[in-house]
Short mmCIF file of C-alpha atoms in Angstrom, two decimals:
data_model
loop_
_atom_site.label_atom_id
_atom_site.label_comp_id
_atom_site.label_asym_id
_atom_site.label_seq_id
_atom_site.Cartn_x
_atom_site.Cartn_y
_atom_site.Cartn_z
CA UNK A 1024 84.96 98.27 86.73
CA UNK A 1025 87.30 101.20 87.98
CA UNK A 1026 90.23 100.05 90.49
CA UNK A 1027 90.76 101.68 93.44
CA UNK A 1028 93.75 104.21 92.60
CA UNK A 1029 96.90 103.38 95.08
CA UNK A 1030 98.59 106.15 96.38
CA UNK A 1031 101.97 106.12 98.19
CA UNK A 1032 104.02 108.69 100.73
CA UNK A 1033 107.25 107.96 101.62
CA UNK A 1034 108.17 109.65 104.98
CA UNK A 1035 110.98 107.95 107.04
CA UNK A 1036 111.57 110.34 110.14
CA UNK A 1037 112.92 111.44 112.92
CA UNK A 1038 109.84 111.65 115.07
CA UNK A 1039 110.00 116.09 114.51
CA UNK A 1040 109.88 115.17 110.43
CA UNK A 1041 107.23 113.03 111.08
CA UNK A 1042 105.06 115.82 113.38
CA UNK A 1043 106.12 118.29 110.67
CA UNK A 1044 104.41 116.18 107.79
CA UNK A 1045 100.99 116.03 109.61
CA UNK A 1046 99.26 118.77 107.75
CA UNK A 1047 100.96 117.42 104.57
CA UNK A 1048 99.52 113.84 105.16
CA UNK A 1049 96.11 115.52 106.30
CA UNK A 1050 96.30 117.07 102.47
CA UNK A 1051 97.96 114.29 100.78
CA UNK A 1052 93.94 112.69 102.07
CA UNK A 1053 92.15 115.27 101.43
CA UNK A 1054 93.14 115.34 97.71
CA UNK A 1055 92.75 111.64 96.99
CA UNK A 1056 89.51 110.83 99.24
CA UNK A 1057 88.97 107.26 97.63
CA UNK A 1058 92.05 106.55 96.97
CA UNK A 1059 94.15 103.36 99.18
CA UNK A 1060 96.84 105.36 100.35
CA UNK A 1061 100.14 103.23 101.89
CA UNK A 1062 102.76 104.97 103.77
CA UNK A 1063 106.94 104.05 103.46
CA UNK A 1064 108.39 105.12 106.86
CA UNK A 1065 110.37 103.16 108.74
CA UNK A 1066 110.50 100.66 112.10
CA UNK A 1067 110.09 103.35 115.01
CA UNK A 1068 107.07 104.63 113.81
CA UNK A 1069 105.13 102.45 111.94
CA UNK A 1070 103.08 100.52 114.30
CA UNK A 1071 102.17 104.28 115.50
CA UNK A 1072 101.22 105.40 112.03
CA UNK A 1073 99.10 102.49 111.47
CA UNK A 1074 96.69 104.41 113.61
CA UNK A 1075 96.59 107.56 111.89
CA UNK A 1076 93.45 108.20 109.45
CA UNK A 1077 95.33 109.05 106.42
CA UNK A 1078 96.49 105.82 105.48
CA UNK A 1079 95.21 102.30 104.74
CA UNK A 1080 98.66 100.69 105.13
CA UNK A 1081 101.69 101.15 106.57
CA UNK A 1082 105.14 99.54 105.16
CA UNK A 1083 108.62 99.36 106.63
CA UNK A 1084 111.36 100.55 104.49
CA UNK A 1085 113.66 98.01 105.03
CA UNK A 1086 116.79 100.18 103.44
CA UNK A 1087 118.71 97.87 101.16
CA UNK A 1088 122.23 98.56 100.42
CA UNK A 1089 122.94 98.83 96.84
CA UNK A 1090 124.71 95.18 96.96
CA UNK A 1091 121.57 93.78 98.64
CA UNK A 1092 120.11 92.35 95.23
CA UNK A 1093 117.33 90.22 97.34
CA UNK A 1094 116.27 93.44 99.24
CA UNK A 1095 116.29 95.32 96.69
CA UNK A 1096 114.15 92.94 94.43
CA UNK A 1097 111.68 92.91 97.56
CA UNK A 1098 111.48 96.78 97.53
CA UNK A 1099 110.92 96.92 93.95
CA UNK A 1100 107.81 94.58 94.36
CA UNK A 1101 106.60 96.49 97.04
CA UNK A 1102 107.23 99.97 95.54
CA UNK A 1103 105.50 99.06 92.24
CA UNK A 1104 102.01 99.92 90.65
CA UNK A 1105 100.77 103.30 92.54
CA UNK A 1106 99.57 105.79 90.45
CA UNK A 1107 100.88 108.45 92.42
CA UNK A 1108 104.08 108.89 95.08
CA UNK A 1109 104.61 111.59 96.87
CA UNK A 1110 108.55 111.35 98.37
CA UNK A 1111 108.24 113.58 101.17
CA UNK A 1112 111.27 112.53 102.46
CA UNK A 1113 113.24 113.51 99.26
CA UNK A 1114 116.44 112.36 99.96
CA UNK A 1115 119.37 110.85 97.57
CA UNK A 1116 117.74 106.96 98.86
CA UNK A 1117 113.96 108.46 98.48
CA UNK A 1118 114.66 109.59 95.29
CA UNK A 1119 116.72 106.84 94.06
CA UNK A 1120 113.44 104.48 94.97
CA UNK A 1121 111.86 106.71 91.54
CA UNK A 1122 113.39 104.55 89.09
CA UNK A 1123 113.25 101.12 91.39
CA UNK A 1124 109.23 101.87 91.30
CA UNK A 1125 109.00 102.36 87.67
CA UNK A 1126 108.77 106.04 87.42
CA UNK A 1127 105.77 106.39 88.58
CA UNK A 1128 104.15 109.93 88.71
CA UNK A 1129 106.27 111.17 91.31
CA UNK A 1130 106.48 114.22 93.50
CA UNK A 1131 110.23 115.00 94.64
CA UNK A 1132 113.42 116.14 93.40
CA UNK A 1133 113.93 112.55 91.51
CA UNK A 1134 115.68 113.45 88.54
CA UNK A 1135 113.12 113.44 85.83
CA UNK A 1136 109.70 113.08 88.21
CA UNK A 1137 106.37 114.24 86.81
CA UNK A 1138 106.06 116.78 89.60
CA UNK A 1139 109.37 118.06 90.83
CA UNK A 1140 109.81 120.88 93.52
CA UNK A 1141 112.24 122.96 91.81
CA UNK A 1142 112.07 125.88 94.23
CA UNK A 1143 116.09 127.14 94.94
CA UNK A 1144 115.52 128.08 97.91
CA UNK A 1145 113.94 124.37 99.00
CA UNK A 1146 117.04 124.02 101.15
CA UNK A 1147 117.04 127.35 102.84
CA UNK A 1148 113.21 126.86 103.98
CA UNK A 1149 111.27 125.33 107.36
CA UNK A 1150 110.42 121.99 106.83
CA UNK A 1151 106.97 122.61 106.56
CA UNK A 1152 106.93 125.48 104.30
CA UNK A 1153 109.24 123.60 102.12
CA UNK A 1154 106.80 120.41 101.93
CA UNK A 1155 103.47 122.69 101.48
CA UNK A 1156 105.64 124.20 98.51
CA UNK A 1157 106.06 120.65 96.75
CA UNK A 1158 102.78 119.76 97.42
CA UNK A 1159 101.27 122.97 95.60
CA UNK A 1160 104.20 122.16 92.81
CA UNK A 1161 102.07 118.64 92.52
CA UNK A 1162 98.75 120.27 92.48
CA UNK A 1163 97.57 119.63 96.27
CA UNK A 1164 95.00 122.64 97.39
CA UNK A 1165 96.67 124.92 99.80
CA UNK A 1166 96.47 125.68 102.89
CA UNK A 1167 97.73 122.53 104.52
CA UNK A 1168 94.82 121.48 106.59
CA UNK A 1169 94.55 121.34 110.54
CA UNK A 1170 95.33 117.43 111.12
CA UNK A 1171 93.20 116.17 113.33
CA UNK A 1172 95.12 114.29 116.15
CA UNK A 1173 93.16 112.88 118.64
CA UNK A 1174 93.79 109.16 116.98
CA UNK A 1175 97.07 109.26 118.67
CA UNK A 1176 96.26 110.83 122.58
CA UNK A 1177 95.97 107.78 124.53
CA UNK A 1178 95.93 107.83 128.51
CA UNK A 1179 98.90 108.64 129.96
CA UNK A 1180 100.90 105.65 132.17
CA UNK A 1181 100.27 107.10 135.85
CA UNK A 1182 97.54 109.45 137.22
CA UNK A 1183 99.00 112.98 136.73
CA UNK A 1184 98.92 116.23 138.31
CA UNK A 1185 95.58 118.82 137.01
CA UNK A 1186 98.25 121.24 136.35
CA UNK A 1187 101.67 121.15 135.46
CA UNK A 1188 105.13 121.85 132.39
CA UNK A 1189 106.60 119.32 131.17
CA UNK A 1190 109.88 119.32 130.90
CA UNK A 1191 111.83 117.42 128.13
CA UNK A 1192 115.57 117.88 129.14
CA UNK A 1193 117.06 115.44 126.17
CA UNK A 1194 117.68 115.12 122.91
CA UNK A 1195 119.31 112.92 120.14
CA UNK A 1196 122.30 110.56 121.97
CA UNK A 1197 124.88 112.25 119.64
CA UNK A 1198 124.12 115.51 119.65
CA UNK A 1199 124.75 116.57 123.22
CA UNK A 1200 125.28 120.28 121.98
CA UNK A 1201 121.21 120.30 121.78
CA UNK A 1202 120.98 119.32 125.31
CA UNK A 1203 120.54 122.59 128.19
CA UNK A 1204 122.31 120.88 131.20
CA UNK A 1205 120.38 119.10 133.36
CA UNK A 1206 120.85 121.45 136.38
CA UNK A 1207 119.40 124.25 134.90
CA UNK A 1208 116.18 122.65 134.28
CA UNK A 1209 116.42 121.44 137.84
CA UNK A 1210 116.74 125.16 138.96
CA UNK A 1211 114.05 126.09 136.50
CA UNK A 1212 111.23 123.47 137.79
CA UNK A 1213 112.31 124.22 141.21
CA UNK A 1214 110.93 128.24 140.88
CA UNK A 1215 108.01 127.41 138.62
CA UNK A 1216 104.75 127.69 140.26
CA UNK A 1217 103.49 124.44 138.90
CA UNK A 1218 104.89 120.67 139.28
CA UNK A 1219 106.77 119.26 136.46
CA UNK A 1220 106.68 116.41 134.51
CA UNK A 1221 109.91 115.10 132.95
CA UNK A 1222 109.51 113.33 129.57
CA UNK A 1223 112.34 111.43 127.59
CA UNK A 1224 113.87 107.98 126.40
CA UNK A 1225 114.68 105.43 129.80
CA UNK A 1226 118.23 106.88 128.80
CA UNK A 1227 117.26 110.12 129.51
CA UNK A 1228 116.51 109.03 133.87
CA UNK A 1229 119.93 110.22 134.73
CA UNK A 1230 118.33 113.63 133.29
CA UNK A 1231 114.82 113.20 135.50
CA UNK A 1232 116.85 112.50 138.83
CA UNK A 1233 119.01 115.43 138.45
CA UNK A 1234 115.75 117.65 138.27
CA UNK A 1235 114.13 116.09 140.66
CA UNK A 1236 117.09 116.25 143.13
CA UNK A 1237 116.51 120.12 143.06
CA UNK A 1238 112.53 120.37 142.54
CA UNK A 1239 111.32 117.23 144.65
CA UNK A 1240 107.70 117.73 143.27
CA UNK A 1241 109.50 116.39 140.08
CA UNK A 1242 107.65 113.67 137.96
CA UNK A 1243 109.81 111.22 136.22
CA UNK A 1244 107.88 109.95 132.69
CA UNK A 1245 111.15 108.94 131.05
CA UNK A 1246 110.98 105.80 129.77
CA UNK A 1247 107.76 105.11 130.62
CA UNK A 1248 105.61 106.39 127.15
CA UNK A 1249 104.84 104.77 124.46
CA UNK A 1250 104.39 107.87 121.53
CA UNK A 1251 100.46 108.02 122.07
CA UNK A 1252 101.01 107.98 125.61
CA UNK A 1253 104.06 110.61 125.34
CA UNK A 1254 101.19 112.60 123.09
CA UNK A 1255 98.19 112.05 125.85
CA UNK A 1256 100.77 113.29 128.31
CA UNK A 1257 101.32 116.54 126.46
CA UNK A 1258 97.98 117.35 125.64
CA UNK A 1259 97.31 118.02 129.53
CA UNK A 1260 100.11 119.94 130.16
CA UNK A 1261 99.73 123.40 130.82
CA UNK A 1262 102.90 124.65 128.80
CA UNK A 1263 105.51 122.40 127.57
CA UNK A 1264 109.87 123.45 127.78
CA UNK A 1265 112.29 121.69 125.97
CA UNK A 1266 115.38 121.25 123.79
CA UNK A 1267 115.06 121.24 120.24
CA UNK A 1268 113.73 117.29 119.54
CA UNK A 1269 110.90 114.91 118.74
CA UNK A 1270 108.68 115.27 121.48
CA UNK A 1271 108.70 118.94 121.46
CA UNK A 1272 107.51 118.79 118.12
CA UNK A 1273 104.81 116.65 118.88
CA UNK A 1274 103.75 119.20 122.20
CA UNK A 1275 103.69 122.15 119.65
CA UNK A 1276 101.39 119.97 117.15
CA UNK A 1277 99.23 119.83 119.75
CA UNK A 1278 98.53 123.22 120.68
CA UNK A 1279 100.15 122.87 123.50
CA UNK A 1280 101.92 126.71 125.02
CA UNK A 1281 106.17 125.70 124.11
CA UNK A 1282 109.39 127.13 124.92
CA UNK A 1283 111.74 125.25 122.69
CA UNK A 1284 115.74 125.99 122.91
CA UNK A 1285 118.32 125.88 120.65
CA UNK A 1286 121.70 125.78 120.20
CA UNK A 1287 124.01 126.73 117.55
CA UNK A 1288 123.95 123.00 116.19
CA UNK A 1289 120.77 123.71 114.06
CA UNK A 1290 118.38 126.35 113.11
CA UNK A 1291 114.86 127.02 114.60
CA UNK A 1292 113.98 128.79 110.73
CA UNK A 1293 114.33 125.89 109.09
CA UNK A 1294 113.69 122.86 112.03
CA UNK A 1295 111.72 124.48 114.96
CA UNK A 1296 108.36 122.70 115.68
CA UNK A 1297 105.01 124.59 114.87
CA UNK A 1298 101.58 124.82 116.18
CA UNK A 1299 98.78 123.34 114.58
CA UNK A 1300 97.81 126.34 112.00
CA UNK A 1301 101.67 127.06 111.16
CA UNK A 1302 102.53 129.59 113.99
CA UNK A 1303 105.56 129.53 115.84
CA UNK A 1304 106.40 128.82 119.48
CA UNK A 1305 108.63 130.52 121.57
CA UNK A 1306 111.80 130.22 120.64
CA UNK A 1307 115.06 130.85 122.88
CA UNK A 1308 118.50 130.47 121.29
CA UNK A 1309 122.39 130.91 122.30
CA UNK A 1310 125.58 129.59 120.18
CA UNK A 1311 126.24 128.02 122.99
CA UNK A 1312 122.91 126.37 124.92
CA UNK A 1313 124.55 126.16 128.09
CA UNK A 1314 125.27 130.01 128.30
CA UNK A 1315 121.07 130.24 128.39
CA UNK A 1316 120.11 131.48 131.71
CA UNK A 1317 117.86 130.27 133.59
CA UNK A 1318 116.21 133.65 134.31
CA UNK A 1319 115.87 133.57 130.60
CA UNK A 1320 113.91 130.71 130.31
CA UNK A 1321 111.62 131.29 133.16
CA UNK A 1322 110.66 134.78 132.04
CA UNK A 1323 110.13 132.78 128.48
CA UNK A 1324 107.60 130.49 130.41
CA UNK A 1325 105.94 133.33 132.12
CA UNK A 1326 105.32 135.57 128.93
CA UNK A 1327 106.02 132.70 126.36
CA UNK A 1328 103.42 132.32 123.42
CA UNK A 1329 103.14 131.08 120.21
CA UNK A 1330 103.06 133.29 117.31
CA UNK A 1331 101.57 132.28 114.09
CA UNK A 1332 102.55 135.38 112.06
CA UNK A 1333 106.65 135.54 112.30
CA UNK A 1334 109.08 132.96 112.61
CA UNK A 1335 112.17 133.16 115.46
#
């Protein structure tokens, strides 16, 4: 009697990495249709993933520290016997789980895996480009498949408007750099033609109340999602405006029309969230995000669309 080969993809986040990897976990399916197929990610997302189609289970990397002997015993057990890992996180921990699993057949940069993605310019490549490359380096069919998404839309909190942006005015705690100040989105929903909903952490309020003190047809969502609800939410927007994080990712996933803006902190060519087949949305960037004018953005919302053939 055959087993039932065991498959394992190691994917830890933030929420963008995880949007990013959707066509990769579509194809990381495809390839192994029978197989039981566990994901390693870690707290914030795994009761989400547990809904997704691609895999059977979903573990919690509970991140040992190298003088954690019991953890680290407990991750060996649990990162032992698959026939196949592919470490799509590939990091120096990821990759350091390679010989704590055995050395399994591995996909990664783990010194001395089976299927390593020795491309040079790995590091100098958008995230998804650079995972569809070590995927093809492991033998996965290319293209990346269209993920199907609809396991994770679920009804939004509060009846919404039939029309409207959302608005997503925050980003990561400590990296205020990526945030547009909160006044201009205020101005910005203010002359759109359309209410807005604002999206975001319950940190992020301060951020909903200073829009809505200037456009008083203002929504306030923040804190009030959980990630299929943030998802539902998006997927009946009309076009979707935000700083470069998570849930701009997840808007552009969806097909959803984007105007995403960056700062000089990071780099839309390697980080910027993509549409479904690969194309890019609009894209506005400054060194400086606060020296992005409103006009700027509102002619971006007007004339705004996403383009699957060049990259910003």
């Amino acid at each position: 009697m055959t087993s039932t080969p065991r498959i394992l993809v190691i994917r830890h986040g933030a929420l963008g990495d995880i949007v990013l990897s959707f066509p990769a976990f579509a194809a990381i399916r495809a390839a192994h249709p029978a197989a039981e197929i566990s994901l390693l990610t870690t707290k914030p997302f795994a009761a989400w993933l547990e809904a997704a189609p691609w895999f059977d289970r979903v573990m919690i990397d509970p991140k040992p520290g190298p003088l954690d002997l019991a953890g680290l015993r407990r991750l060996r057990r649990a990162l032992g016997g698959f026939a196949m890992v592919y470490d799509l996180q590939t990091s120096g921990r990821s990759s350091r789980y390679f010989r704590l699993a055995g050395r399994p057949p591995w996909s990664g940069i783990a010194s001395g895996c089976a299927f390593p993605h020795a491309d040079p310019a790995r590091d100098r490549t958008h995230t998804r480009e650079r995972i569809e490359g070590q995927l093809e380096a492991a033998r996965i069919p290319l293209p990346l498949p269209l993920p199907d998404l609809s396991w994770t839309l679920a009804a939004p909190p509060i009846p919404l408007p039939e029309r409207f942006v959302a608005l997503i005015p925050g980003a990561a705690p400590h990296r205020p750099e990526k945030r547009w100040p909160a006044e201009n989105f205020g101005a910005l929903a203010a002359g759109l033609d359309l209410p807005s909903v604002v999206l975001g952490t319950a940190s992020e309020a301060p951020l909903a109340a200073a829009i809505a003190a200037r456009a008083p047809r203002t929504l306030d969502l923040t804190g009030r999602t959980t990630i299929p609800q943030l998802a539902g939410t998006l997927a009946r927007a009309s076009l979707a405006i935000g700083n470069d994080t998570g849930p701009m990712h997840l808007a552009a996933a969806l097909g959803v029309r984007s105007v995403v803006l960056f700062g000089g902190a990071s780099d839309p060519a390697l980080t910027a969230p993509r549409a479904p087949d690969g194309g890019w949305p609009a894209i506005l960037r400054r060194p400086d995000l606060a020296a992005l004018s409103v006009a700027d953005v509102a002619a971006a919302a007007q004339d705004g669309h996403n383009d699957a053939s060049s990259p910003p």
